[in-house]
């Protein structure tokens, strides 16, 4: 990442969102970060819980063997296959065999949903997560992820829509928590106008974030535009200053 751009964002973030948590970013590579490699899971482990450490400033590197959830492997791009009977797992379950999450009304509806969510293929063997201020010049993030309260989200949402006429410049797709911070925003990178993704509505992932926090994941090209627009946007107005003071007072920490 360009150091001047990094410093510019950090200065603006402190000015307009003082007290708010810094975002994290991720990129892929074929080389592990052995010093910060995630441990091999013992049973199920949600990657959203692991990312709490990244949000506190500890980089983490994952591969297919250190992700403790079949959904996480799929939505981070390391596995395209679905778990057996997935259409029942996401819906009504199978009596005496499989408990259903009941996130969709029927197995057939799950199958139809999956036609709209093609698996993302990781461009490298390892995915690296780092907090924004911990990134070096060699790090080239694909997506920047904010974990934020409603006041911060209002600023990010409005800033994302500042330079476009389309009222749907941000979208909130149905999906696992990890899908809304990696899979969907990475898919958006293929678009000429990549959209930020509002997420963390996944009931299963909610226990791993504070009760007043959602995610806002921004594909890198869109993030650069948002940063460039900060100083001519609503962020310099008295209206935002009223919100900004409340953000600073409340704070928003992992």
Coordinates of N, CA and C in Angstrom, one line a residue:
X1 N 0.8 -1.2 0.0 CA 0.0 0.0 0.0 C 0.9 1.2 0.0
X2 N 0.5 2.2 -0.8 CA 1.2 3.5 -0.8 C 1.1 4.1 0.6
X3 N 2.3 4.5 1.1 CA 2.4 5.0 2.5 C 1.7 6.4 2.6
X4 N 1.8 7.2 1.6 CA 1.2 8.5 1.6 C -0.3 8.4 1.7
X5 N -0.9 7.4 0.9 CA -2.3 7.2 0.9 C -2.8 6.7 2.3
X6 N -2.0 5.8 2.8 CA -2.3 5.2 4.1 C -2.3 6.3 5.2
X7 N -1.3 7.2 5.2 CA -1.3 8.3 6.2 C -2.4 9.2 5.9
X8 N -2.8 9.4 4.7 CA -3.9 10.4 4.4 C -5.2 9.9 4.9
X9 N -5.5 8.6 4.7 CA -6.7 8.0 5.3 C -6.7 8.1 6.8
X10 N -5.6 7.7 7.4 CA -5.6 7.7 8.9 C -5.8 9.1 9.5
X11 N -5.3 10.1 8.8 CA -5.5 11.5 9.3 C -6.9 11.9 9.1
X12 N -7.5 11.5 8.0 CA -8.9 11.9 7.7 C -9.9 11.1 8.7
X13 N -9.5 9.8 8.9 CA -10.4 9.0 9.8 C -10.4 9.6 11.2
X14 N -9.2 10.0 11.6 CA -9.1 10.6 13.0 C -9.9 11.9 13.0
X15 N -9.9 12.6 11.9 CA -10.5 13.9 11.9 C -12.1 13.8 11.9
X16 N -12.6 12.9 11.0 CA -14.0 12.8 10.8 C -14.7 11.7 11.6
X17 N -13.9 10.7 12.0 CA -14.5 9.6 12.7 C -13.8 9.3 14.0
X18 N -13.3 10.3 14.7 CA -12.5 10.2 15.9 C -13.3 9.3 16.9
X19 N -12.6 8.3 17.5 CA -13.2 7.4 18.4 C -13.7 6.1 17.8
X20 N -13.8 6.1 16.5 CA -14.3 4.9 15.8 C -13.1 3.9 15.5
X21 N -13.5 2.6 15.5 CA -12.5 1.5 15.3 C -11.9 1.6 13.9
X22 N -10.6 1.4 13.8 CA -10.0 1.3 12.5 C -10.5 0.1 11.7
X23 N -10.5 0.2 10.4 CA -10.9 -1.0 9.5 C -9.7 -2.0 9.4
X24 N -10.1 -3.1 8.9 CA -9.0 -4.1 8.6 C -9.1 -4.4 7.1
X25 N -8.1 -5.0 6.5 CA -8.1 -5.4 5.1 C -7.5 -6.8 4.9
X26 N -7.7 -7.3 3.7 CA -7.1 -8.6 3.4 C -6.6 -8.7 2.0
X27 N -5.6 -9.6 1.8 CA -5.1 -9.9 0.5 C -4.7 -11.3 0.5
X28 N -4.5 -11.9 -0.7 CA -4.1 -13.3 -0.9 C -2.6 -13.4 -1.3
X29 N -2.0 -14.5 -1.0 CA -0.6 -14.7 -1.5 C -0.4 -16.2 -1.6
X30 N 0.7 -16.6 -2.2 CA 1.1 -18.1 -2.1 C 2.2 -18.3 -1.1
X31 N 2.4 -17.3 -0.3 CA 3.5 -17.5 0.8 C 2.8 -17.2 2.1
X32 N 3.1 -18.2 3.1 CA 2.5 -18.0 4.4 C 3.2 -16.9 5.2
X33 N 2.5 -16.3 6.1 CA 3.1 -15.5 7.2 C 3.3 -16.3 8.4
X34 N 4.4 -17.0 8.5 CA 4.6 -18.0 9.6 C 4.5 -17.4 11.0
X35 N 4.9 -16.2 11.1 CA 4.8 -15.6 12.4 C 3.4 -15.3 12.9
X36 N 2.5 -15.1 11.9 CA 1.1 -14.7 12.3 C 0.1 -15.7 11.7
X37 N 0.6 -16.9 11.5 CA -0.3 -18.0 11.0 C -1.3 -18.4 12.0
X38 N -2.6 -18.5 11.6 CA -3.6 -18.9 12.6 C -3.4 -20.4 13.0
X39 N -3.8 -20.7 14.2 CA -3.6 -22.1 14.7 C -4.6 -23.0 14.0
X40 N -4.3 -24.3 13.9 CA -5.2 -25.3 13.4 C -6.3 -25.5 14.4
X41 N -7.6 -25.4 13.9 CA -8.7 -25.4 14.8 C -9.0 -26.8 15.4
X42 N -9.5 -26.8 16.6 CA -10.0 -28.1 17.2 C -11.5 -28.1 17.1
X43 N -12.0 -28.7 16.1 CA -13.5 -28.6 15.9 C -13.9 -27.3 15.2
X44 N -15.2 -27.0 15.3 CA -15.7 -25.8 14.7 C -15.2 -24.5 15.3
X45 N -14.8 -23.6 14.4 CA -14.4 -22.3 14.9 C -14.7 -21.2 13.8
X46 N -15.5 -20.2 14.2 CA -15.9 -19.2 13.3 C -14.8 -18.2 13.1
X47 N -14.5 -17.9 11.8 CA -13.5 -16.9 11.5 C -13.8 -15.5 11.9
X48 N -15.1 -15.2 12.1 CA -15.4 -13.9 12.6 C -14.9 -13.7 14.0
X49 N -14.9 -14.7 14.8 CA -14.3 -14.6 16.1 C -12.8 -14.4 16.1
X50 N -12.2 -15.1 15.1 CA -10.7 -14.9 15.0 C -10.4 -13.5 14.6
X51 N -11.2 -12.9 13.8 CA -10.9 -11.5 13.3 C -11.0 -10.5 14.4
X52 N -11.6 -10.8 15.6 CA -11.5 -9.9 16.7 C -10.1 -9.6 17.1
X53 N -9.2 -10.5 16.9 CA -7.8 -10.3 17.2 C -7.2 -9.3 16.2
X54 N -7.5 -9.5 14.9 CA -7.0 -8.6 13.9 C -7.5 -7.2 14.1
X55 N -8.7 -7.0 14.6 CA -9.3 -5.7 14.8 C -8.6 -5.0 16.0
X56 N -8.0 -5.8 16.9 CA -7.2 -5.3 18.0 C -5.7 -5.0 17.6
X57 N -5.3 -5.4 16.4 CA -4.0 -5.1 15.9 C -3.1 -6.3 15.6
X58 N -3.6 -7.5 15.7 CA -2.7 -8.7 15.5 C -3.0 -9.2 14.1
X59 N -2.1 -9.2 13.2 CA -2.3 -9.8 11.8 C -2.5 -11.3 12.0
X60 N -3.3 -11.8 11.1 CA -3.5 -13.3 11.0 C -3.5 -13.8 9.6
X61 N -2.9 -14.9 9.4 CA -2.8 -15.6 8.0 C -3.5 -16.9 8.1
X62 N -4.4 -17.2 7.2 CA -5.2 -18.4 7.1 C -4.9 -19.1 5.8
X63 N -5.1 -20.5 5.8 CA -5.2 -21.3 4.6 C -6.3 -22.2 4.9
X64 N -6.5 -23.1 3.9 CA -7.7 -24.0 4.0 C -7.6 -24.9 5.3
X65 N -6.4 -25.2 5.8 CA -6.3 -26.0 7.0 C -6.5 -25.3 8.3
X66 N -6.5 -24.0 8.3 CA -6.6 -23.2 9.6 C -7.9 -22.5 9.7
X67 N -8.9 -22.8 8.8 CA -10.2 -22.2 8.9 C -11.1 -23.3 9.5
X68 N -11.8 -23.0 10.6 CA -12.5 -24.1 11.3 C -14.0 -24.2 11.0
X69 N -14.4 -23.8 9.8 CA -15.8 -23.9 9.4 C -15.9 -24.2 7.9
X70 N -16.8 -25.1 7.5 CA -16.9 -25.4 6.1 C -17.4 -24.2 5.3
X71 N -18.2 -23.4 5.9 CA -18.7 -22.2 5.2 C -17.5 -21.2 5.0
X72 N -16.7 -21.1 6.1 CA -15.6 -20.2 6.0 C -14.6 -20.6 4.8
X73 N -14.4 -21.9 4.7 CA -13.5 -22.3 3.6 C -14.1 -22.0 2.2
X74 N -15.4 -22.1 2.1 CA -16.1 -21.8 0.9 C -16.1 -20.3 0.6
X75 N -16.5 -19.5 1.6 CA -16.6 -18.1 1.3 C -15.3 -17.3 1.3
X76 N -14.2 -17.9 1.8 CA -12.9 -17.3 1.6 C -12.2 -17.8 0.4
X77 N -12.9 -18.7 -0.4 CA -12.4 -19.1 -1.7 C -11.5 -20.3 -1.7
X78 N -11.5 -21.1 -0.6 CA -10.6 -22.3 -0.6 C -11.3 -23.6 -0.9
X79 N -12.6 -23.6 -1.0 CA -13.4 -24.8 -1.2 C -14.7 -24.5 -1.9
X80 N -14.9 -25.2 -3.0 CA -16.2 -24.9 -3.7 C -17.3 -25.9 -3.4
X81 N -16.9 -27.0 -2.9 CA -18.0 -28.0 -2.6 C -18.8 -27.6 -1.3
X82 N -20.0 -28.0 -1.3 CA -20.9 -27.7 -0.2 C -20.9 -28.9 0.8
X83 N -21.2 -28.7 2.0 CA -21.3 -29.7 3.0 C -22.5 -30.7 2.6
X84 N -22.4 -31.9 2.9 CA -23.5 -32.8 2.6 C -24.9 -32.3 3.1
X85 N -25.9 -32.4 2.3 CA -27.3 -32.0 2.7 C -27.3 -30.5 3.1
X86 N -26.5 -29.7 2.4 CA -26.5 -28.3 2.8 C -27.8 -27.6 2.6
X87 N -28.6 -28.1 1.6 CA -29.9 -27.4 1.4 C -30.9 -27.7 2.6
X88 N -30.6 -28.8 3.3 CA -31.5 -29.1 4.4 C -30.9 -28.4 5.7
X89 N -29.6 -28.3 5.8 CA -28.9 -27.6 6.9 C -29.3 -26.2 6.9
X90 N -29.4 -25.5 5.8 CA -29.8 -24.1 5.8 C -31.3 -23.9 5.9
X91 N -32.1 -24.9 5.8 CA -33.5 -24.8 5.9 C -34.1 -25.6 7.0
X92 N -34.8 -26.6 6.7 CA -35.7 -27.3 7.7 C -35.0 -28.5 8.4
X93 N -33.8 -28.9 8.0 CA -33.1 -30.0 8.6 C -33.7 -31.3 8.1
X94 N -33.1 -32.4 8.7 CA -33.6 -33.8 8.4 C -33.9 -34.4 9.8
X95 N -35.2 -34.7 10.1 CA -35.5 -35.2 11.4 C -34.6 -36.4 11.8
X96 N -34.0 -36.4 13.0 CA -33.2 -37.5 13.5 C -31.8 -37.6 12.9
X97 N -31.5 -36.7 12.0 CA -30.2 -36.7 11.3 C -29.5 -35.4 11.3
X98 N -30.2 -34.3 11.0 CA -29.5 -33.0 10.8 C -30.4 -31.9 11.3
X99 N -29.9 -31.1 12.2 CA -30.7 -29.9 12.7 C -30.5 -28.8 11.6
X100 N -31.7 -28.2 11.3 CA -31.7 -27.1 10.3 C -31.5 -25.8 10.9
X101 N -30.8 -24.8 10.3 CA -30.7 -23.5 10.8 C -32.0 -22.7 10.5
X102 N -32.8 -23.1 9.6 CA -34.1 -22.4 9.3 C -33.9 -21.0 8.8
X103 N -32.8 -20.8 8.0 CA -32.6 -19.4 7.4 C -33.3 -19.3 6.1
X104 N -33.7 -20.4 5.5 CA -34.5 -20.4 4.3 C -35.7 -21.4 4.5
X105 N -36.8 -21.1 3.8 CA -38.1 -21.8 4.1 C -38.0 -23.2 3.6
X106 N -37.3 -23.5 2.6 CA -37.3 -24.9 2.1 C -36.0 -25.3 1.4
X107 N -35.7 -26.6 1.3 CA -34.4 -27.0 0.6 C -34.4 -26.5 -0.9
X108 N -35.5 -26.5 -1.5 CA -35.6 -26.0 -2.9 C -35.2 -24.5 -3.0
X109 N -35.7 -23.8 -2.0 CA -35.3 -22.3 -2.0 C -33.8 -22.1 -1.8
X110 N -33.2 -23.0 -1.0 CA -31.7 -22.9 -0.8 C -31.0 -23.2 -2.1
X111 N -31.5 -24.2 -2.9 CA -30.9 -24.5 -4.2 C -31.0 -23.4 -5.1
X112 N -32.2 -22.7 -5.1 CA -32.3 -21.6 -6.0 C -31.4 -20.4 -5.6
X113 N -31.3 -20.2 -4.3 CA -30.4 -19.2 -3.8 C -29.0 -19.4 -4.2
X114 N -28.5 -20.7 -4.2 CA -27.1 -21.0 -4.5 C -26.8 -20.7 -6.0
X115 N -27.8 -20.6 -6.8 CA -27.6 -20.2 -8.2 C -27.2 -18.8 -8.3
X116 N -27.5 -18.0 -7.3 CA -27.1 -16.6 -7.3 C -25.8 -16.3 -6.6
X117 N -25.3 -17.3 -5.9 CA -24.1 -17.2 -5.2 C -23.0 -18.2 -5.6
X118 N -22.4 -17.8 -6.7 CA -21.4 -18.7 -7.3 C -20.1 -18.6 -6.4
X119 N -19.4 -19.7 -6.2 CA -18.3 -19.7 -5.2 C -17.1 -18.8 -5.8
X120 N -16.5 -18.1 -4.8 CA -15.3 -17.3 -5.1 C -14.1 -18.1 -5.0
X121 N -13.2 -18.1 -6.0 CA -12.0 -18.9 -6.0 C -10.8 -18.0 -5.5
X122 N -10.2 -18.4 -4.4 CA -9.1 -17.6 -3.9 C -7.9 -17.5 -4.9
X123 N -7.4 -16.3 -5.1 CA -6.2 -16.2 -6.0 C -4.9 -16.6 -5.4
X124 N -4.9 -17.1 -4.2 CA -3.7 -17.6 -3.6 C -3.9 -18.6 -2.6
X125 N -2.9 -19.2 -2.0 CA -3.1 -20.3 -1.0 C -3.3 -19.8 0.4
X126 N -3.0 -18.5 0.6 CA -3.1 -17.9 1.9 C -3.9 -16.6 1.9
X127 N -4.7 -16.3 2.9 CA -5.4 -15.0 3.0 C -4.8 -14.4 4.2
X128 N -4.4 -13.1 4.1 CA -3.8 -12.3 5.2 C -4.7 -11.2 5.6
X129 N -5.0 -11.1 6.9 CA -5.9 -10.1 7.4 C -5.0 -9.2 8.3
X130 N -5.1 -7.9 8.1 CA -4.3 -6.9 8.9 C -5.2 -5.7 9.1
X131 N -5.0 -5.1 10.3 CA -5.6 -3.8 10.5 C -4.9 -2.7 9.7
X132 N -5.7 -1.7 9.3 CA -5.2 -0.8 8.3 C -3.9 -0.1 8.7
X133 N -3.7 0.2 9.9 CA -2.5 0.9 10.3 C -1.3 0.0 10.4
X134 N -1.6 -1.4 10.4 CA -0.5 -2.3 10.5 C 0.0 -2.8 9.1
X135 N -0.6 -2.3 8.0 CA -0.2 -2.7 6.7 C 1.1 -2.0 6.2
X136 N 1.9 -2.8 5.5 CA 3.1 -2.2 5.0 C 3.0 -1.9 3.5
X137 N 4.1 -1.4 3.0 CA 4.1 -1.0 1.5 C 3.9 -2.2 0.6
X138 N 4.3 -3.4 1.1 CA 4.2 -4.6 0.3 C 2.8 -5.2 0.3
X139 N 1.9 -4.7 1.2 CA 0.6 -5.3 1.3 C -0.4 -4.5 0.3
X140 N -1.1 -5.3 -0.4 CA -2.0 -4.7 -1.4 C -3.4 -5.3 -1.2
X141 N -4.2 -4.7 -0.3 CA -5.5 -5.2 0.1 C -6.5 -5.2 -1.1
X142 N -7.4 -6.2 -1.1 CA -8.4 -6.2 -2.1 C -9.7 -5.5 -1.6
X143 N -9.9 -5.7 -0.3 CA -11.2 -5.1 0.4 C -10.8 -4.6 1.7
X144 N -11.5 -3.5 2.1 CA -11.3 -2.9 3.4 C -12.6 -3.1 4.2
X145 N -12.5 -3.7 5.4 CA -13.7 -4.1 6.2 C -13.8 -3.2 7.4
X146 N -14.9 -2.5 7.5 CA -15.2 -1.8 8.7 C -16.2 -2.6 9.6
X147 N -15.9 -2.7 10.9 CA -16.8 -3.2 11.9 C -17.3 -1.9 12.6
X148 N -18.6 -1.6 12.5 CA -19.0 -0.2 12.9 C -20.4 -0.2 13.5
X149 N -20.6 0.8 14.4 CA -21.9 1.1 14.9 C -22.8 1.9 14.0
X150 N -24.1 2.1 14.2 CA -24.9 2.8 13.3 C -24.5 4.2 12.9
X151 N -23.9 5.0 13.9 CA -23.5 6.3 13.5 C -22.4 6.3 12.5
X152 N -21.4 5.4 12.7 CA -20.3 5.3 11.8 C -20.8 4.7 10.4
X153 N -21.7 3.8 10.5 CA -22.2 3.2 9.3 C -23.0 4.3 8.4
X154 N -23.6 5.2 9.1 CA -24.3 6.2 8.4 C -23.4 7.1 7.6
X155 N -22.2 7.4 8.2 CA -21.2 8.1 7.5 C -20.6 7.4 6.3
X156 N -20.3 6.1 6.5 CA -19.7 5.3 5.4 C -20.7 5.1 4.3
X157 N -22.0 4.8 4.7 CA -23.0 4.6 3.7 C -23.2 5.9 2.8
X158 N -23.3 7.0 3.5 CA -23.5 8.3 2.7 C -22.3 8.6 1.9
X159 N -21.1 8.4 2.4 CA -19.9 8.7 1.6 C -19.8 7.8 0.4
X160 N -20.2 6.5 0.5 CA -20.2 5.6 -0.6 C -21.2 6.0 -1.7
X161 N -22.2 6.7 -1.3 CA -23.2 7.2 -2.3 C -23.0 8.6 -2.8
X162 N -21.9 9.2 -2.3 CA -21.7 10.6 -2.6 C -21.5 10.9 -4.1
X163 N -20.8 10.1 -4.8 CA -20.4 10.4 -6.2 C -21.2 9.5 -7.2
X164 N -22.3 9.1 -6.9 CA -23.1 8.3 -7.9 C -24.6 8.5 -7.7
X165 N -25.3 8.4 -8.8 CA -26.7 8.6 -8.9 C -27.6 7.4 -8.5
X166 N -27.0 6.2 -8.7 CA -27.7 5.0 -8.4 C -28.1 4.9 -6.9
X167 N -29.3 4.8 -6.5 CA -29.7 4.8 -5.1 C -29.3 3.5 -4.4
X168 N -28.9 2.5 -5.2 CA -28.5 1.2 -4.6 C -27.0 1.0 -4.7
X169 N -26.2 2.0 -4.3 CA -24.8 2.0 -4.4 C -24.2 1.1 -3.3
X170 N -24.9 0.8 -2.3 CA -24.5 -0.2 -1.2 C -25.6 -1.3 -1.2
X171 N -25.1 -2.6 -1.1 CA -26.1 -3.6 -1.0 C -25.9 -4.5 0.2
X172 N -27.0 -5.2 0.6 CA -26.9 -6.1 1.8 C -27.4 -7.5 1.4
X173 N -26.6 -8.3 0.8 CA -27.0 -9.6 0.3 C -27.2 -10.6 1.5
X174 N -28.0 -11.6 1.3 CA -28.2 -12.7 2.3 C -26.9 -13.5 2.2
X175 N -26.3 -13.9 3.3 CA -25.2 -14.8 3.3 C -24.6 -14.9 4.7
X176 N -23.6 -15.8 4.8 CA -22.9 -16.0 6.0 C -22.1 -14.7 6.3
X177 N -21.7 -14.5 7.6 CA -21.0 -13.4 7.9 C -19.7 -13.2 7.1
X178 N -19.0 -14.4 7.0 CA -17.7 -14.3 6.2 C -18.0 -14.1 4.7
X179 N -19.1 -14.5 4.2 CA -19.5 -14.2 2.8 C -19.6 -12.8 2.5
X180 N -20.2 -12.0 3.5 CA -20.4 -10.6 3.3 C -19.2 -9.7 3.5
X181 N -18.1 -10.3 4.0 CA -16.9 -9.5 4.1 C -15.8 -10.0 3.1
X182 N -15.9 -11.2 2.6 CA -14.9 -11.6 1.6 C -15.5 -12.0 0.3
X183 N -16.4 -13.0 0.2 CA -17.0 -13.5 -1.0 C -17.7 -12.4 -1.8
X184 N -18.7 -11.8 -1.3 CA -19.5 -10.8 -2.0 C -18.6 -9.6 -2.5
X185 N -17.8 -9.0 -1.6 CA -17.0 -7.8 -2.0 C -16.0 -8.2 -3.1
X186 N -15.4 -9.4 -3.0 CA -14.5 -9.9 -4.0 C -15.1 -10.1 -5.3
X187 N -16.4 -10.6 -5.3 CA -17.1 -10.7 -6.5 C -17.4 -9.3 -7.2
X188 N -17.6 -8.3 -6.3 CA -17.8 -6.9 -6.8 C -16.6 -6.4 -7.5
X189 N -15.4 -6.9 -7.2 CA -14.2 -6.4 -7.8 C -14.2 -6.6 -9.3
X190 N -15.1 -7.5 -9.8 CA -15.2 -7.8 -11.2 C -16.1 -6.8 -11.9
X191 N -16.8 -5.9 -11.2 CA -17.7 -4.9 -11.7 C -17.0 -3.6 -12.0
X192 N -17.4 -2.9 -13.0 CA -16.8 -1.6 -13.3 C -17.1 -0.5 -12.2
X193 N -18.2 -0.8 -11.5 CA -18.6 0.1 -10.3 C -18.8 -0.8 -9.1
X194 N -17.7 -1.3 -8.5 CA -17.9 -2.2 -7.3 C -18.6 -1.5 -6.2
X195 N -19.5 -2.2 -5.6 CA -20.3 -1.7 -4.5 C -19.8 -2.2 -3.1
X196 N -19.9 -1.3 -2.1 CA -19.7 -1.8 -0.7 C -20.8 -2.8 -0.3
X197 N -20.5 -3.7 0.6 CA -21.4 -4.7 1.1 C -21.7 -4.5 2.6
X198 N -22.9 -4.2 2.9 CA -23.4 -4.1 4.3 C -23.7 -5.5 4.8
X199 N -23.1 -6.0 5.9 CA -23.2 -7.3 6.3 C -23.2 -7.6 7.8
X200 N -23.0 -8.8 8.2 CA -22.9 -9.3 9.5 C -24.4 -9.4 10.1
X201 N -25.3 -9.7 9.2 CA -26.7 -10.0 9.7 C -26.9 -11.5 10.0
X202 N -25.9 -12.3 9.7 CA -25.9 -13.7 9.9 C -26.1 -14.0 11.4
X203 N -27.2 -14.7 11.7 CA -27.5 -14.9 13.1 C -26.4 -15.8 13.8
X204 N -25.9 -16.7 13.0 CA -24.8 -17.6 13.6 C -23.5 -16.8 13.9
X205 N -23.3 -15.7 13.1 CA -22.1 -15.0 13.4 C -22.2 -13.8 14.4
X206 N -23.5 -13.5 14.7 CA -23.7 -12.4 15.6 C -23.0 -12.5 17.0
X207 N -23.0 -13.7 17.6 CA -22.3 -13.7 18.9 C -20.8 -13.3 18.9
X208 N -20.2 -13.2 17.7 CA -18.8 -13.0 17.6 C -18.5 -11.5 17.4
X209 N -19.5 -10.6 17.3 CA -19.3 -9.2 17.2 C -20.2 -8.5 18.3
X210 N -19.9 -7.3 18.7 CA -20.7 -6.6 19.7 C -22.1 -6.4 19.1
X211 N -23.1 -6.3 20.0 CA -24.5 -6.2 19.7 C -24.9 -5.0 18.8
X212 N -24.1 -4.0 18.8 CA -24.4 -2.8 18.1 C -23.5 -2.6 16.8
X213 N -22.9 -3.7 16.3 CA -21.9 -3.6 15.3 C -22.4 -4.4 14.0
X214 N -22.2 -3.8 12.9 CA -22.4 -4.5 11.6 C -21.1 -4.4 10.8
X215 N -21.0 -5.0 9.7 CA -19.8 -4.8 8.8 C -20.1 -4.0 7.6
X216 N -19.1 -3.3 7.1 CA -19.2 -2.5 5.9 C -18.0 -2.8 5.1
X217 N -18.0 -3.6 4.0 CA -16.9 -4.1 3.3 C -16.8 -3.4 1.9
X218 N -15.6 -2.7 1.7 CA -15.5 -1.9 0.6 C -14.4 -2.4 -0.4
X219 N -14.8 -2.8 -1.6 CA -13.7 -3.2 -2.6 C -12.7 -2.0 -2.8
X220 N -11.4 -2.4 -2.9 CA -10.4 -1.4 -2.9 C -10.6 -0.2 -3.8
X221 N -11.0 -0.3 -5.1 CA -11.1 0.8 -5.9 C -12.2 1.8 -5.4
X222 N -13.3 1.3 -4.9 CA -14.3 2.1 -4.3 C -13.8 2.8 -3.0
X223 N -13.0 2.1 -2.2 CA -12.5 2.7 -1.0 C -11.6 3.9 -1.3
X224 N -10.8 3.8 -2.4 CA -9.9 4.9 -2.8 C -10.7 6.1 -3.1
X225 N -11.8 5.9 -3.9 CA -12.7 7.0 -4.2 C -13.4 7.6 -3.0
X226 N -13.8 6.8 -2.1 CA -14.4 7.3 -0.9 C -13.4 8.2 -0.1
X227 N -12.2 7.8 0.0 CA -11.2 8.6 0.7 C -10.9 9.9 0.0
X228 N -10.8 9.8 -1.3 CA -10.6 11.1 -2.1 C -11.7 12.1 -2.0
X229 N -12.9 11.6 -1.7 CA -14.1 12.4 -1.6 C -14.4 13.0 -0.3
X230 N -13.7 12.6 0.7 CA -14.0 12.9 2.1 C -14.1 14.5 2.3
X231 N -13.1 15.2 1.9 CA -12.9 16.6 2.2 C -13.9 17.5 1.5
X232 N -14.6 17.0 0.5 CA -15.6 17.8 -0.2 C -17.1 17.3 0.1
X233 N -17.2 16.3 0.9 CA -18.5 15.7 1.2 C -19.1 16.3 2.4
X234 N -20.3 15.7 2.8 CA -21.0 16.1 4.0 C -20.2 16.1 5.3
X235 N -19.0 15.4 5.2 CA -18.2 15.2 6.4 C -17.7 16.6 6.9
X236 N -17.7 17.6 6.1 CA -17.2 18.9 6.5 C -18.4 19.8 7.0
X237 N -19.6 19.3 7.1 CA -20.7 20.1 7.5 C -21.0 20.0 9.0
X238 N -21.9 21.0 9.4 CA -22.3 21.0 10.8 C -23.2 19.8 11.1
X239 N -23.9 19.3 10.1 CA -24.8 18.1 10.3 C -23.9 16.9 10.8
X240 N -22.8 16.7 10.0 CA -22.0 15.5 10.4 C -21.3 15.8 11.7
X241 N -20.9 17.0 12.0 CA -20.2 17.4 13.2 C -21.1 16.9 14.4
X242 N -22.4 17.1 14.3 CA -23.2 16.6 15.4 C -23.1 15.1 15.7
X243 N -23.0 14.4 14.6 CA -22.9 12.9 14.7 C -21.5 12.6 15.1
X244 N -20.5 13.3 14.6 CA -19.1 13.0 14.9 C -18.8 13.1 16.4
X245 N -19.4 14.2 17.0 CA -19.2 14.3 18.4 C -19.7 13.1 19.2
X246 N -20.9 12.6 18.7 CA -21.4 11.4 19.4 C -20.6 10.2 19.3
X247 N -20.0 10.0 18.1 CA -19.1 8.9 17.8 C -17.9 9.0 18.7
X248 N -17.3 10.2 18.8 CA -16.1 10.4 19.7 C -16.4 10.1 21.1
X249 N -17.6 10.5 21.6 CA -18.0 10.3 23.0 C -18.2 8.8 23.3
X250 N -18.9 8.1 22.3 CA -19.2 6.7 22.6 C -18.1 5.8 22.4
X251 N -17.2 6.1 21.4 CA -16.2 5.2 21.0 C -16.8 3.9 20.3
X252 N -15.9 3.1 19.7 CA -16.4 1.9 19.0 C -15.2 1.0 18.9
X253 N -15.0 0.2 20.0 CA -13.8 -0.7 20.0 C -14.2 -2.1 19.9
X254 N -13.3 -3.0 19.5 CA -13.6 -4.4 19.3 C -14.1 -5.0 20.7

